[in-house]
Coordinates of C-alpha atoms in Angstrom, one line a residue:
X1 CA 205.8 30.2 -25.1
X2 CA 209.2 28.8 -25.9
X3 CA 209.9 25.1 -26.2
X4 CA 212.1 25.2 -23.0
X5 CA 209.3 26.8 -21.0
X6 CA 206.8 24.3 -22.3
X7 CA 209.1 21.4 -21.4
X8 CA 209.7 22.9 -17.9
X9 CA 205.9 23.2 -17.3
X10 CA 205.4 19.7 -18.6
X11 CA 208.0 18.4 -16.0
X12 CA 206.2 20.4 -13.4
X13 CA 203.1 18.4 -14.1
X14 CA 204.6 14.9 -14.7
X15 CA 207.3 14.7 -12.0
X16 CA 205.0 15.4 -9.0
X17 CA 202.5 12.9 -10.4
X18 CA 205.2 10.3 -10.6
X19 CA 205.9 11.1 -6.9
X20 CA 202.3 10.4 -6.0
X21 CA 202.5 7.0 -7.6
X22 CA 205.6 6.2 -5.6
X23 CA 203.9 7.5 -2.4
X24 CA 201.0 5.1 -3.1
X25 CA 203.5 2.2 -3.0
X26 CA 205.0 3.6 0.2
X27 CA 201.6 3.7 1.8
X28 CA 200.9 0.2 0.7
X29 CA 204.1 -0.9 2.4
X30 CA 203.5 1.2 5.5
X31 CA 206.6 3.3 4.7
X32 CA 205.2 6.5 6.1
X33 CA 204.9 7.9 9.6
X34 CA 204.0 11.1 11.5
X35 CA 207.3 12.7 10.6
X36 CA 206.6 12.3 6.9
X37 CA 203.0 13.6 7.3
X38 CA 204.2 16.5 9.4
X39 CA 206.7 17.6 6.8
X40 CA 204.0 17.3 4.1
X41 CA 201.6 19.4 6.2
X42 CA 204.0 22.2 7.1
X43 CA 205.2 22.4 3.5
X44 CA 201.6 22.4 2.1
X45 CA 200.4 25.1 4.4
X46 CA 203.5 27.3 3.9
X47 CA 203.4 27.2 0.2
X48 CA 199.6 27.2 -0.2
X49 CA 199.5 30.4 2.0
X50 CA 202.2 31.8 -0.2
X51 CA 199.9 31.4 -3.1
X52 CA 196.5 32.3 -1.5
X53 CA 197.5 35.1 0.8
X54 CA 200.7 36.2 -0.9
X55 CA 200.4 35.9 -4.6
X56 CA 196.7 36.3 -4.8
X57 CA 195.1 38.5 -2.1
X58 CA 198.1 40.6 -1.3
X59 CA 200.2 41.0 -4.5
X60 CA 197.5 40.5 -7.2
X61 CA 194.5 42.3 -5.6
X62 CA 196.1 44.4 -2.8
X63 CA 193.3 43.3 -0.4
X64 CA 195.5 44.4 2.5
X65 CA 198.9 46.0 3.1
X66 CA 202.0 44.8 4.8
X67 CA 205.6 46.2 5.2
X68 CA 207.9 45.5 2.3
X69 CA 209.9 42.8 4.1
X70 CA 206.8 40.8 4.7
X71 CA 205.5 41.4 1.2
X72 CA 208.8 39.9 -0.2
X73 CA 208.5 37.0 2.3
X74 CA 205.1 36.1 0.9
X75 CA 206.5 36.3 -2.7
X76 CA 209.2 33.9 -1.7
X77 CA 206.7 31.5 -0.1
X78 CA 204.6 31.7 -3.2
X79 CA 207.4 30.8 -5.4
X80 CA 208.2 27.7 -3.3
X81 CA 204.8 26.4 -4.6
X82 CA 206.4 25.9 -8.0
X83 CA 203.6 27.7 -9.8
X84 CA 205.9 30.1 -11.6
X85 CA 207.6 33.4 -10.8
X86 CA 205.8 36.0 -8.8
X87 CA 205.6 38.3 -11.8
X88 CA 204.2 35.6 -14.0
X89 CA 201.6 34.5 -11.5
X90 CA 200.3 38.0 -10.7
X91 CA 200.3 39.1 -14.4
X92 CA 198.4 36.0 -15.5
X93 CA 195.9 36.3 -12.7
X94 CA 195.2 40.0 -13.3
X95 CA 194.8 39.2 -17.0
X96 CA 192.3 36.5 -16.0
X97 CA 190.2 39.1 -14.1
X98 CA 190.5 41.6 -17.0
X99 CA 189.1 39.0 -19.5
X100 CA 187.2 36.5 -17.4
X101 CA 185.6 33.8 -19.5
X102 CA 186.0 35.8 -22.7
X103 CA 188.7 35.8 -25.3
X104 CA 192.0 36.8 -23.6
X105 CA 191.4 34.8 -20.4
X106 CA 194.6 32.6 -20.0
X107 CA 192.7 29.7 -18.4
X108 CA 188.9 29.8 -19.0
X109 CA 187.1 26.5 -19.6
X110 CA 184.6 28.4 -21.8
X111 CA 186.6 30.0 -24.6
X112 CA 189.2 29.0 -27.1
X113 CA 189.3 25.2 -26.5
X114 CA 185.8 24.0 -27.0
X115 CA 183.4 23.1 -24.2
X116 CA 183.0 20.2 -21.8
X117 CA 186.0 18.1 -21.0
X118 CA 188.3 19.8 -23.5
X119 CA 187.6 23.2 -22.0
X120 CA 188.0 21.8 -18.5
X121 CA 191.4 20.2 -19.5
X122 CA 192.6 23.5 -20.9
X123 CA 191.6 25.5 -17.7
X124 CA 193.1 22.9 -15.4
X125 CA 196.4 21.9 -17.0
X126 CA 196.4 22.5 -20.8
X127 CA 196.9 26.3 -20.4
X128 CA 200.3 25.6 -18.8
X129 CA 201.6 24.5 -22.3
X130 CA 200.1 27.5 -24.1
X131 CA 199.4 30.7 -22.2
X132 CA 201.0 30.4 -18.7
X133 CA 203.5 33.2 -18.1
X134 CA 202.6 35.0 -21.3
X135 CA 200.8 38.0 -19.8
X136 CA 202.7 41.3 -20.3
X137 CA 204.4 42.3 -17.0
X138 CA 204.4 46.0 -17.9
X139 CA 200.7 45.9 -18.5
X140 CA 199.4 43.6 -15.8
X141 CA 202.0 43.7 -13.1
X142 CA 203.7 47.1 -13.5
X143 CA 203.9 47.6 -9.7
X144 CA 206.0 44.5 -9.3
X145 CA 207.9 45.1 -12.6
X146 CA 209.1 48.5 -11.3
X147 CA 210.2 47.0 -7.9
X148 CA 213.9 45.8 -8.3
X149 CA 213.7 43.6 -5.3
X150 CA 210.5 41.9 -6.5
X151 CA 212.0 41.4 -9.9
X152 CA 215.1 39.8 -8.4
X153 CA 212.9 37.3 -6.5
X154 CA 211.1 36.5 -9.7
X155 CA 214.4 36.1 -11.7
X156 CA 215.6 33.5 -9.2
X157 CA 212.5 31.3 -9.5
X158 CA 214.6 28.2 -10.6
X159 CA 216.5 28.4 -7.3
X160 CA 213.2 28.4 -5.5
X161 CA 212.2 25.2 -7.3
X162 CA 215.4 23.5 -6.1
X163 CA 214.8 24.9 -2.5
X164 CA 211.2 23.6 -2.6
X165 CA 212.5 20.1 -3.0
X166 CA 215.7 20.5 -0.9
X167 CA 214.0 21.8 2.3
X168 CA 211.8 18.7 2.9
X169 CA 214.5 16.4 1.8
X170 CA 217.0 17.7 4.3
X171 CA 214.3 17.9 7.0
X172 CA 213.4 14.2 6.4
X173 CA 217.1 13.3 6.5
X174 CA 217.6 15.0 9.9
X175 CA 214.3 14.0 11.5
X176 CA 214.7 10.4 10.5
X177 CA 218.1 10.1 12.2
X178 CA 220.3 11.3 9.4
X179 CA 219.4 8.5 7.0
X180 CA 219.0 8.5 3.2
X181 CA 215.7 6.7 3.6
X182 CA 214.5 9.6 5.6
X183 CA 215.8 12.0 3.0
X184 CA 213.9 10.1 0.2
X185 CA 210.7 10.1 2.3
X186 CA 211.0 13.8 2.9
X187 CA 211.6 14.4 -0.8
X188 CA 208.6 12.4 -1.8
X189 CA 206.0 13.5 0.8
X190 CA 207.1 17.1 1.5
X191 CA 208.3 17.6 -2.0
X192 CA 206.6 15.8 -4.9
X193 CA 203.3 14.8 -3.3
X194 CA 202.9 18.3 -1.7
X195 CA 203.7 20.1 -5.0
X196 CA 201.2 17.8 -6.8
X197 CA 198.4 18.6 -4.4
X198 CA 199.0 22.3 -4.2
X199 CA 199.1 22.5 -8.0
X200 CA 195.9 20.6 -8.6
X201 CA 194.0 22.4 -5.9
X202 CA 195.1 25.8 -7.4
X203 CA 194.3 24.6 -10.9
X204 CA 190.9 23.3 -9.7
X205 CA 190.0 27.0 -8.9
X206 CA 190.7 27.8 -12.6
X207 CA 188.7 24.9 -13.9
X208 CA 186.1 23.5 -11.5
X209 CA 185.3 26.9 -10.0
X210 CA 184.3 28.2 -13.4
X211 CA 182.2 25.2 -14.3
X212 CA 180.5 23.5 -11.4
X213 CA 179.1 24.9 -8.2
X214 CA 176.7 27.7 -7.0
X215 CA 176.3 31.3 -7.8
X216 CA 174.9 34.2 -5.7
X217 CA 175.7 37.5 -7.3
X218 CA 174.8 39.4 -10.4
X219 CA 178.1 39.2 -12.4
X220 CA 178.7 38.4 -16.0
X221 CA 181.4 35.7 -15.8
X222 CA 180.8 32.0 -15.1
X223 CA 182.7 31.8 -11.8
X224 CA 181.2 29.5 -9.1
X225 CA 181.5 28.7 -5.4
X226 CA 182.6 25.1 -4.7
X227 CA 182.2 24.2 -1.0
X228 CA 184.1 20.9 -1.0
X229 CA 187.2 22.6 -2.2
X230 CA 187.2 25.3 0.6
X231 CA 189.5 23.5 3.1
X232 CA 192.3 22.3 0.7
X233 CA 192.2 25.6 -1.2
X234 CA 192.3 27.6 2.1
X235 CA 189.1 29.5 1.1
X236 CA 190.0 30.2 -2.6
X237 CA 187.1 28.0 -3.9
X238 CA 184.6 30.7 -2.8
X239 CA 185.6 31.9 -6.3
X240 CA 182.3 33.4 -7.3
X241 CA 182.3 35.6 -4.2
X242 CA 185.8 36.6 -5.2
X243 CA 184.9 37.6 -8.7
X244 CA 181.9 39.6 -7.3
X245 CA 184.3 41.6 -5.0
X246 CA 187.9 41.0 -6.2
X247 CA 189.5 43.2 -3.7
X248 CA 187.9 41.6 -0.7
X249 CA 190.4 40.0 1.7
X250 CA 187.7 37.5 2.7
X251 CA 186.3 35.2 0.0
X252 CA 184.1 33.2 2.3
X253 CA 181.4 35.9 2.8
X254 CA 178.9 33.9 4.7
X255 CA 179.6 32.7 8.3
X256 CA 179.6 29.0 7.2
X257 CA 181.9 29.6 4.2
X258 CA 185.3 28.4 5.7
X259 CA 188.1 30.7 4.6
X260 CA 191.4 29.8 6.3
X261 CA 193.3 32.5 4.3
X262 CA 191.0 35.2 5.6
X263 CA 191.6 33.9 9.1
X264 CA 195.3 34.1 8.5
X265 CA 195.0 37.7 7.3
X266 CA 192.9 38.6 10.3
X267 CA 195.6 37.1 12.6
X268 CA 198.2 39.3 10.8
X269 CA 196.1 42.4 11.4
X270 CA 195.5 41.6 15.1
X271 CA 199.3 41.4 15.7
X272 CA 199.9 44.6 13.7
X273 CA 201.5 42.9 10.6
X274 CA 198.6 43.7 8.2
X275 CA 196.7 46.9 7.6
X276 CA 194.1 48.4 5.4
X277 CA 192.3 45.1 5.1
X278 CA 189.5 45.4 2.6
X279 CA 186.1 44.3 3.9
X280 CA 182.9 44.2 1.9
X281 CA 179.9 45.6 3.9
X282 CA 176.8 43.4 4.0
X283 CA 174.8 46.2 2.3
X284 CA 177.1 46.0 -0.8
X285 CA 176.6 42.2 -0.9
X286 CA 172.8 42.5 -0.5
X287 CA 172.7 45.1 -3.3
X288 CA 174.5 42.8 -5.8
X289 CA 172.3 39.9 -4.7
X290 CA 169.1 41.9 -5.3
X291 CA 170.4 43.0 -8.7
X292 CA 170.6 39.3 -9.6
X293 CA 167.1 38.7 -8.5
X294 CA 165.8 41.4 -10.8
X295 CA 167.4 39.9 -13.9
X296 CA 164.7 38.4 -16.1
X297 CA 164.7 34.6 -16.4

């Protein structure tokens, strides 16, 4: 990782955190209203769906299919999350699945950086200064690497970072009556605070969901399901289920396991925008559960 890449990632961690500190002051002074919260909510959902549905379930695992124009739309939405270019994100995540919780995993809390808090720190944030974006595109994301339009989207990632902050800023400026105060509030709530929360929810899947939580299936890695993260992560925190069946479009496999991303994909399928949605039959789930029960204590 180059020094410039490391500094850019550091800024991506520090600047949104500074925005959260400013937002606390704004809340204390009642300098927030439904417009600010609506901008935050829309930006959060749009960019989080870009990550969970677009980057993850569609582009990384091919859990369902869509037309090329929609695939590229999801890639653009994912890049607005400011979690890296589409090729970097997909390659890193495929490498994670190829080496889960063993040497070569870009962000495991169990290898390479000690255990306990040091391992959790690496999995959550530390990896951004060392291994983020280092997975070989040709090896781990060849399908995207060989797509000129997808490569072009990835190449313009810096412009998406600017757009990710500019969109809520302009929206706040307009909805607050064309005032600079409104622009600042949109920038803070829809920009910095939203980026901070999307980032840390995503990173919590890397860290928390490989350390704390419950397990159901007979798999070798240390992935876990973490129920309290299900809503903010839009279903990604049923991470143990995901590692048991990586191509499943649905990570919440039990009726009570809330998975908003799966509901979104189901909605796309109902209106004809998604096809070939991968569903894991109950028999396959039971077989893997039974296999776990037979493992000696």
